[in-house]
Tab-separated table of C-alpha atoms in Angstrom:
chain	number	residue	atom	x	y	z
A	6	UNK	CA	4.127	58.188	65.307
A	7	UNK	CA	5.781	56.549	68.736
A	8	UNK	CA	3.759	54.760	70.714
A	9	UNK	CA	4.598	53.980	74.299
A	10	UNK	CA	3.565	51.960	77.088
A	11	UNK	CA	3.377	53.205	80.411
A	12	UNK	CA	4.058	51.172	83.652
A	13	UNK	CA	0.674	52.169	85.028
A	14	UNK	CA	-0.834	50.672	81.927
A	15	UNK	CA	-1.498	54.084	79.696
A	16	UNK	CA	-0.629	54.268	76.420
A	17	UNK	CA	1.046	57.275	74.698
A	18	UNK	CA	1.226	58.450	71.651
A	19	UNK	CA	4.210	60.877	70.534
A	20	UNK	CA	5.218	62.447	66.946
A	21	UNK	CA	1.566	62.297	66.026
A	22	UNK	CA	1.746	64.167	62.552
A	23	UNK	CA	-1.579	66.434	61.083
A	24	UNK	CA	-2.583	63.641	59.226
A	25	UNK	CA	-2.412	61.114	62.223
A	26	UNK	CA	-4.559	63.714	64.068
A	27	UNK	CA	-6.665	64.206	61.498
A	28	UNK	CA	-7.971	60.206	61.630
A	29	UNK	CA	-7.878	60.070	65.440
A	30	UNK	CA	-10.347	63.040	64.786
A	31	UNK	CA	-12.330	61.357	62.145
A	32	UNK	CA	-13.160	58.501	64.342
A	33	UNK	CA	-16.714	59.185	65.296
A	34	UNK	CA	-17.842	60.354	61.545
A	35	UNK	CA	-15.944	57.024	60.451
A	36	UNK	CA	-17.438	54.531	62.494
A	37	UNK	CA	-20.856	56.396	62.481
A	38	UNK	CA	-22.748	53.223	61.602
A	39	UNK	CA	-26.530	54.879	60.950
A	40	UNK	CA	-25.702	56.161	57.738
A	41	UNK	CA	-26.359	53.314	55.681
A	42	UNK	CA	-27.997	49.469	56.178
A	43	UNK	CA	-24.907	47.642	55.744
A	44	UNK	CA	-23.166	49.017	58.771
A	45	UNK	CA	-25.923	49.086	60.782
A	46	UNK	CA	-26.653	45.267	60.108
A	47	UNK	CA	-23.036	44.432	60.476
A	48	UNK	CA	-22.931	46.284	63.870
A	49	UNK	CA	-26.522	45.435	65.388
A	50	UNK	CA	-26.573	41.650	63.495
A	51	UNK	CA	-30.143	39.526	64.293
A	52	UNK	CA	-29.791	37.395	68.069
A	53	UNK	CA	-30.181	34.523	65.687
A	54	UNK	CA	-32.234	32.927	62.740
A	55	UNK	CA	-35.410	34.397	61.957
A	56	UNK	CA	-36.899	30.854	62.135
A	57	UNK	CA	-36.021	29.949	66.005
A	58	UNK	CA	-36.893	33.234	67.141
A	59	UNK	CA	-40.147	33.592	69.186
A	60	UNK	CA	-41.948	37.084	68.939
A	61	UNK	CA	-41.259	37.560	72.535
A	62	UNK	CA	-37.374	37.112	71.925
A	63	UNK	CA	-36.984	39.390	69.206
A	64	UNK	CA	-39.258	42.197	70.563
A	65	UNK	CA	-37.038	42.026	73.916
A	66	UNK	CA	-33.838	41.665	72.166
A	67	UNK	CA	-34.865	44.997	69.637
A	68	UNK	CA	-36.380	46.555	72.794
A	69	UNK	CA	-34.307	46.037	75.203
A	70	UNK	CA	-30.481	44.963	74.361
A	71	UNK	CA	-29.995	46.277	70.896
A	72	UNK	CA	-30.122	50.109	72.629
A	73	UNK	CA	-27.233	49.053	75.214
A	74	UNK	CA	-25.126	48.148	72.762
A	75	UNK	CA	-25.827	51.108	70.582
A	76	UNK	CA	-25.073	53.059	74.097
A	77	UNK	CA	-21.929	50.755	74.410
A	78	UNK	CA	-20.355	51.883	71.024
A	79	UNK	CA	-21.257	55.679	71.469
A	80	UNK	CA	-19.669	55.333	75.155
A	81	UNK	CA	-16.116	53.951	73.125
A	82	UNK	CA	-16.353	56.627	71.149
A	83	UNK	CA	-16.657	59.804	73.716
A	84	UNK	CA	-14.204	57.933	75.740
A	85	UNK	CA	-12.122	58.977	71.950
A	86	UNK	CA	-13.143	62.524	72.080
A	87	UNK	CA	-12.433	62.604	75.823
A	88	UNK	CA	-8.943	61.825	75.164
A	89	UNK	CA	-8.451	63.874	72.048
A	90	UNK	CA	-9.917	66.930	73.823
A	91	UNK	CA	-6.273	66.531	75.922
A	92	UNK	CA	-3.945	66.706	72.792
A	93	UNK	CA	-0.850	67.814	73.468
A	94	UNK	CA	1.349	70.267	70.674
A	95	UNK	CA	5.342	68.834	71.330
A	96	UNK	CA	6.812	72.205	71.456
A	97	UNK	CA	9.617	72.626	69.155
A	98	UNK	CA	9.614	68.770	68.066
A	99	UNK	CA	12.576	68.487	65.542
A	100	UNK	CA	11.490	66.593	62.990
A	101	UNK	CA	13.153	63.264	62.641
A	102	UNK	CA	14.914	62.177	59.569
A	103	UNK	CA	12.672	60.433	58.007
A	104	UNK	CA	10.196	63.369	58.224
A	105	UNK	CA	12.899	65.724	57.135
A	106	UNK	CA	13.064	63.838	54.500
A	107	UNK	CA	9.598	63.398	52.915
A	108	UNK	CA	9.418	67.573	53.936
A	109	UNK	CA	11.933	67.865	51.542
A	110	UNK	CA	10.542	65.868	48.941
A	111	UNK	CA	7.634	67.740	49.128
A	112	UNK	CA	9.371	71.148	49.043
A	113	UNK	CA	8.803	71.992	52.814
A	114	UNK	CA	12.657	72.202	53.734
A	115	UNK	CA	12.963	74.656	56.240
A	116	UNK	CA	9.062	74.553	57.639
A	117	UNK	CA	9.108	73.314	60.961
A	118	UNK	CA	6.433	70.016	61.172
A	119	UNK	CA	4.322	70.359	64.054
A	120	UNK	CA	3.870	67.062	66.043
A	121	UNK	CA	0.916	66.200	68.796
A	122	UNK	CA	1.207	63.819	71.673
A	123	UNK	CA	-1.811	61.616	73.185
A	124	UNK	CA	-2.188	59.679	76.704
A	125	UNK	CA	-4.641	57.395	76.730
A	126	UNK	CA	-5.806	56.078	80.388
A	127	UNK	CA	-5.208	52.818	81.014
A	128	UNK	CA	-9.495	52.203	81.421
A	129	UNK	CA	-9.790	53.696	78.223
A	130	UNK	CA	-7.225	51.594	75.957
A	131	UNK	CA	-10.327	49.027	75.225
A	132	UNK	CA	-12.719	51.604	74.033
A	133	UNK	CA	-10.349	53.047	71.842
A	134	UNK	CA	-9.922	49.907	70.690
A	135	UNK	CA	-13.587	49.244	69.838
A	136	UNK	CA	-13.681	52.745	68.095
A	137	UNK	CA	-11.110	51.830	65.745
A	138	UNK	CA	-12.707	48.411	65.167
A	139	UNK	CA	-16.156	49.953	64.592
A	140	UNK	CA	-14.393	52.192	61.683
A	141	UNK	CA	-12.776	49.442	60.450
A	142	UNK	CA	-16.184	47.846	60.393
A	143	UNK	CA	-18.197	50.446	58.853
A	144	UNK	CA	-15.491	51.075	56.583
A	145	UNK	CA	-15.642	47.679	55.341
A	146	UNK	CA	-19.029	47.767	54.619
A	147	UNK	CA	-19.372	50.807	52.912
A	148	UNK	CA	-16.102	50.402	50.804
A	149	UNK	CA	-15.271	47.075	50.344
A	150	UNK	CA	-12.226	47.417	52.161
A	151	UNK	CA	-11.457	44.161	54.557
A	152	UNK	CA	-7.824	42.545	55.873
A	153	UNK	CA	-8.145	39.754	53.453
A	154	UNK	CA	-7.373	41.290	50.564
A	155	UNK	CA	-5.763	44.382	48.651
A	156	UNK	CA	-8.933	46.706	47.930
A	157	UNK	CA	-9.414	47.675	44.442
A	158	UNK	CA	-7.337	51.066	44.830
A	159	UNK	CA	-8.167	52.310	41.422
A	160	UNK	CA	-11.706	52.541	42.309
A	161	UNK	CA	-10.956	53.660	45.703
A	162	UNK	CA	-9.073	56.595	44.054
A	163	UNK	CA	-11.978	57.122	41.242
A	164	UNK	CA	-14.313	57.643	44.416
A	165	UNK	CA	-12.121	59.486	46.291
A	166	UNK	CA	-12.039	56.596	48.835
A	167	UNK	CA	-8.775	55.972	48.973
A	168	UNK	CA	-7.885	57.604	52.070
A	169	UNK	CA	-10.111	55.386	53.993
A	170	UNK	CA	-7.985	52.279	53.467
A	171	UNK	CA	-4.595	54.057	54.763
A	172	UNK	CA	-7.228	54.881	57.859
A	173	UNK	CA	-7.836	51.466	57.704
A	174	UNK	CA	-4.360	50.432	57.501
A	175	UNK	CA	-3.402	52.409	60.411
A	176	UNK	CA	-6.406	51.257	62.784
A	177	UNK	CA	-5.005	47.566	62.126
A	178	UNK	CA	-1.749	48.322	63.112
A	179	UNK	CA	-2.499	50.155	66.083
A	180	UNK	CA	-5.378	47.879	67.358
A	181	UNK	CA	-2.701	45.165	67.444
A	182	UNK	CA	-0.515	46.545	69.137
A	183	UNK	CA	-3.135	47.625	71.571
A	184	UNK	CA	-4.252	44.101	71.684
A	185	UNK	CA	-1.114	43.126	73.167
A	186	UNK	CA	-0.998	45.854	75.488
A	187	UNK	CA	-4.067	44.452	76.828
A	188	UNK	CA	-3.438	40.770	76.817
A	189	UNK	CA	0.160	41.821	79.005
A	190	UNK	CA	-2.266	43.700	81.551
A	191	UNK	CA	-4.369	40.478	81.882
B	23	UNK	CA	-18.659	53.671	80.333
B	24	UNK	CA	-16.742	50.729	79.388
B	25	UNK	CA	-18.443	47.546	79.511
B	26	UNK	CA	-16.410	44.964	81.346
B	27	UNK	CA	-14.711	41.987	79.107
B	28	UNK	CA	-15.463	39.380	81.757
B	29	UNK	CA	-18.718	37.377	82.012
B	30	UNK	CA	-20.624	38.455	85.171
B	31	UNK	CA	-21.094	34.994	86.497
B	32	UNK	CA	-19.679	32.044	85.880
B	33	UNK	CA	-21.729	28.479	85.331
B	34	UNK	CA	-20.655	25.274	86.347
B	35	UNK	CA	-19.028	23.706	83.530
B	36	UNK	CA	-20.911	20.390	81.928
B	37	UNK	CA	-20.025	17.548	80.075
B	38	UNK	CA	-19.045	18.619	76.317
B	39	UNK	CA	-19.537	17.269	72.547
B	40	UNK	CA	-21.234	13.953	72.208
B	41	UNK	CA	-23.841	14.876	74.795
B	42	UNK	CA	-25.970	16.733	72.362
B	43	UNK	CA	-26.760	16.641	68.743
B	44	UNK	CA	-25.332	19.433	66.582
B	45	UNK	CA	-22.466	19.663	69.037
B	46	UNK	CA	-19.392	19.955	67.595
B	47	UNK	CA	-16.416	18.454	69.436
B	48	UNK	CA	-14.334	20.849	71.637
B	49	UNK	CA	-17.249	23.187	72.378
B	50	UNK	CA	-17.611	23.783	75.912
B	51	UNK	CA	-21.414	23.072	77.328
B	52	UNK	CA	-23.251	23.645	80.000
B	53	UNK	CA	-26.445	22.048	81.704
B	54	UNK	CA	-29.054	23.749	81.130
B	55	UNK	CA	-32.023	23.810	83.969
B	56	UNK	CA	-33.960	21.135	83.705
B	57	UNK	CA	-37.341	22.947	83.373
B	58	UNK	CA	-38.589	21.397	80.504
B	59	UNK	CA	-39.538	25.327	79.358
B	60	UNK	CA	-35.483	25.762	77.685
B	61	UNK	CA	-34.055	23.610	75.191
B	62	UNK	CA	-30.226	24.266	74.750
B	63	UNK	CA	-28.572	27.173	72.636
B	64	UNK	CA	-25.527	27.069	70.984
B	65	UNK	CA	-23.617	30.680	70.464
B	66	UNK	CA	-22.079	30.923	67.344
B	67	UNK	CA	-19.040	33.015	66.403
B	68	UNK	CA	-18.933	33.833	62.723
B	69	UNK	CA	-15.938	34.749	60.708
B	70	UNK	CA	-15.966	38.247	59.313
B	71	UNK	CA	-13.192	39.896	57.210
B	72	UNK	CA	-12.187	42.819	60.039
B	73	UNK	CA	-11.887	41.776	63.149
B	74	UNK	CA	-8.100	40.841	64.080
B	75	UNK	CA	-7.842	37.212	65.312
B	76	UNK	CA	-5.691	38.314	68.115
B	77	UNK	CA	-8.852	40.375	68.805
B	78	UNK	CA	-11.121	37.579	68.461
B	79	UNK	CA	-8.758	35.328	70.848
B	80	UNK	CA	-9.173	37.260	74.031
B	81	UNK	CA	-12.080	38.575	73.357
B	82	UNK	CA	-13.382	34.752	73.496
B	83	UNK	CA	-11.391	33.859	76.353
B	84	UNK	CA	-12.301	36.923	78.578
B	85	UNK	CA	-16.280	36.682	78.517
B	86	UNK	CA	-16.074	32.565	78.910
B	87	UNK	CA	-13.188	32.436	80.673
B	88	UNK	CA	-11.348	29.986	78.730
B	89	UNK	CA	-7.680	28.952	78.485
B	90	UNK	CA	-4.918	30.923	76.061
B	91	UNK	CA	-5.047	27.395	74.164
B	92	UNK	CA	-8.918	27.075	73.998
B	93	UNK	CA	-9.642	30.192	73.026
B	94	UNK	CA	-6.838	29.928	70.004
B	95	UNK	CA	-8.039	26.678	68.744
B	96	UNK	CA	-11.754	28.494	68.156
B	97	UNK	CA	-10.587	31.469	66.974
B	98	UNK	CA	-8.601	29.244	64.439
B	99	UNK	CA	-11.844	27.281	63.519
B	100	UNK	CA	-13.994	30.750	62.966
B	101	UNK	CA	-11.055	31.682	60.882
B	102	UNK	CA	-10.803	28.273	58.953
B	103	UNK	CA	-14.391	26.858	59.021
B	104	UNK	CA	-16.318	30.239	58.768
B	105	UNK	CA	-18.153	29.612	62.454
B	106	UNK	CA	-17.594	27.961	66.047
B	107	UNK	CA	-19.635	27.146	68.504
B	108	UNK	CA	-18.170	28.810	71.277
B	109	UNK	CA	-20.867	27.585	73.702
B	110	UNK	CA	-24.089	25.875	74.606
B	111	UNK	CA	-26.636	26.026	77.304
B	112	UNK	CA	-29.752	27.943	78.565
B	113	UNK	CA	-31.257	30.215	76.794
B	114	UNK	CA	-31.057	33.237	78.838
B	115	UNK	CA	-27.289	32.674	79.665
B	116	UNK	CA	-26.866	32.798	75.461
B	117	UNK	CA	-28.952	36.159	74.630
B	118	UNK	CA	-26.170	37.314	77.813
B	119	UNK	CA	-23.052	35.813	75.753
B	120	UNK	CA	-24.493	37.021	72.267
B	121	UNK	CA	-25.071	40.546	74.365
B	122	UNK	CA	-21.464	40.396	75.357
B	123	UNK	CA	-20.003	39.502	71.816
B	124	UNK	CA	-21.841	41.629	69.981
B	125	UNK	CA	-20.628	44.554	72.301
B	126	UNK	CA	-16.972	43.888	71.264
B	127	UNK	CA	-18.438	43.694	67.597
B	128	UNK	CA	-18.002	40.144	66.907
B	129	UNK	CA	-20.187	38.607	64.708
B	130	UNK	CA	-22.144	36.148	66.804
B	131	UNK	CA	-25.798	35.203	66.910
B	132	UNK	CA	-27.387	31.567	68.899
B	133	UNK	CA	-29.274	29.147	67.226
B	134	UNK	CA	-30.828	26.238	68.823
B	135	UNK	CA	-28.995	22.894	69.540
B	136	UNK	CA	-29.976	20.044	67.863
């Protein structure tokens, strides 16, 4: 995967492989947060303590805010599909070395790879952004897996979890470098 | 829709610290009205294993418009202390900051000051 930035303030992705696609794809089931408690709490956490909350504030805040941001995190995430519904194919990409290389290791010498290209708008950068930190979040709640320390990959693999972390993985490095790409643009 | 990062209006900035209890030094405050009705709020940021702290940085600085510096040194203390008080004032202006956090999936809640 290359990843470019644009002078207009897009990003672009190039050399996207089937398994890069695959995640981008994956986004909305991963970060779907209604599937269990944990998430849900982690994503829609109390205004504050039970204790200094009136019944007034609470009803409003349930009422009132916690449906905006619900309809804030499903807006990041069609702004995801919007994007990936303009995935480009790189016609007759040449594979570089590197992915010669672990072709041939994996006894695909000779089979062209097929590579995808992405541009994301520059208004769109921060909701991919959120997407990939609302995985990362649900992710973390439903398998343990957090940037603090190495999961336990053994388990992972018993509970055929262990592709979530290198999703994981990859959302950290690209929300960095998004990060940047936003704190340039001011 | 996006939401937008910065804070839709901007309050004029108060004294800080010292001025009320529970305050911890650094934390920017704010007057709150003098109605008698509100009692101050501080919004808390809470450390959580996920988000990046570059993340955490500008997200901080963009919705209370604080300096690079500022918004680094809190960051810093949610990382190191487990929680910062990122701000204190009305009540109404919190549940709006809390909104705002929460919406770029930071763990933040208010709690009352003092």
């Amino acid at each position: 995967m290359h990843l470019q930035k644009r002078s207009d303030g897009a990003v672009r992705f190039t050399r996207l492989n089937a398994w890069d696609v695959h995640t981008f794809r994956s986004l909305p089931r991963l970060a779907d947060y209604g599937a269990d408690r944990v998430s849900e709490e982690r994503l829609l956490p109390r205004l504050a303590p039970e204790s200094e909350l009136t019944p007034e504030m609470a009803m409003d805040w349930v009422e009132y805010v916690v449906p905006e941001l619900r309809e804030s995190f499903a807006g990041n995430l069609a702004v995801v599909l919007e994007d990936l519904a303009g995935l480009e194919e790189e016609p007759g990409a040449a594979a570089d070395p590197a992915d010669q290389a672990e072709g041939a290791a994996e006894g695909k010498e000779g089979k062209e790879q097929a590579f995808f290209a992405l541009t994301i708008p520059a208004e769109h950068v921060e909701g991919w952004f959120r997407a990939m930190n609302q995985a990362r979040l649900v992710l973390s709640a439903r398998h343990g897996i957090d940037s603090e320390q190495l999961p336990d990959l053994a388990h992972l693999m018993e509970t055929g979890a262990l592709e979530y972390w290198f999703q994981y993985e990859l959302f950290v490095r690209l929300q960095g470098w998004l990060v940047e790409v936003v704190m340039e643009a001011g | 829709m996006i939401p937008p990062l910065a804070a839709e209006r901007r309050w004029p900035r108060g004294a800080c610290a010292a001025a009320l209890p529970g305050t911890e030094e650094g934390t920017e405050v704010e007057e709150a009205p003098e109605s008698g009705l509100d009692q101050p709020w501080h919004v808390v940021v809470s450390n959580d294993p996920v988000n990046l702290m570059s993340y955490v940085t500008l997200v901080i600085r963009r919705i209370f418009g604080y300096s690079q510096e500022k918004a680094v040194e809190m960051m810093l203390q949610v990382h190191q202390r487990g929680s910062c008080i990122v701000w204190t004032g009305a009540r109404e202006q919190a549940e709006l900051y809390v909104k705002q956090l929460q919406e770029h999936q930071l763990l933040s809640s208010m709690k009352k000051a003092g």
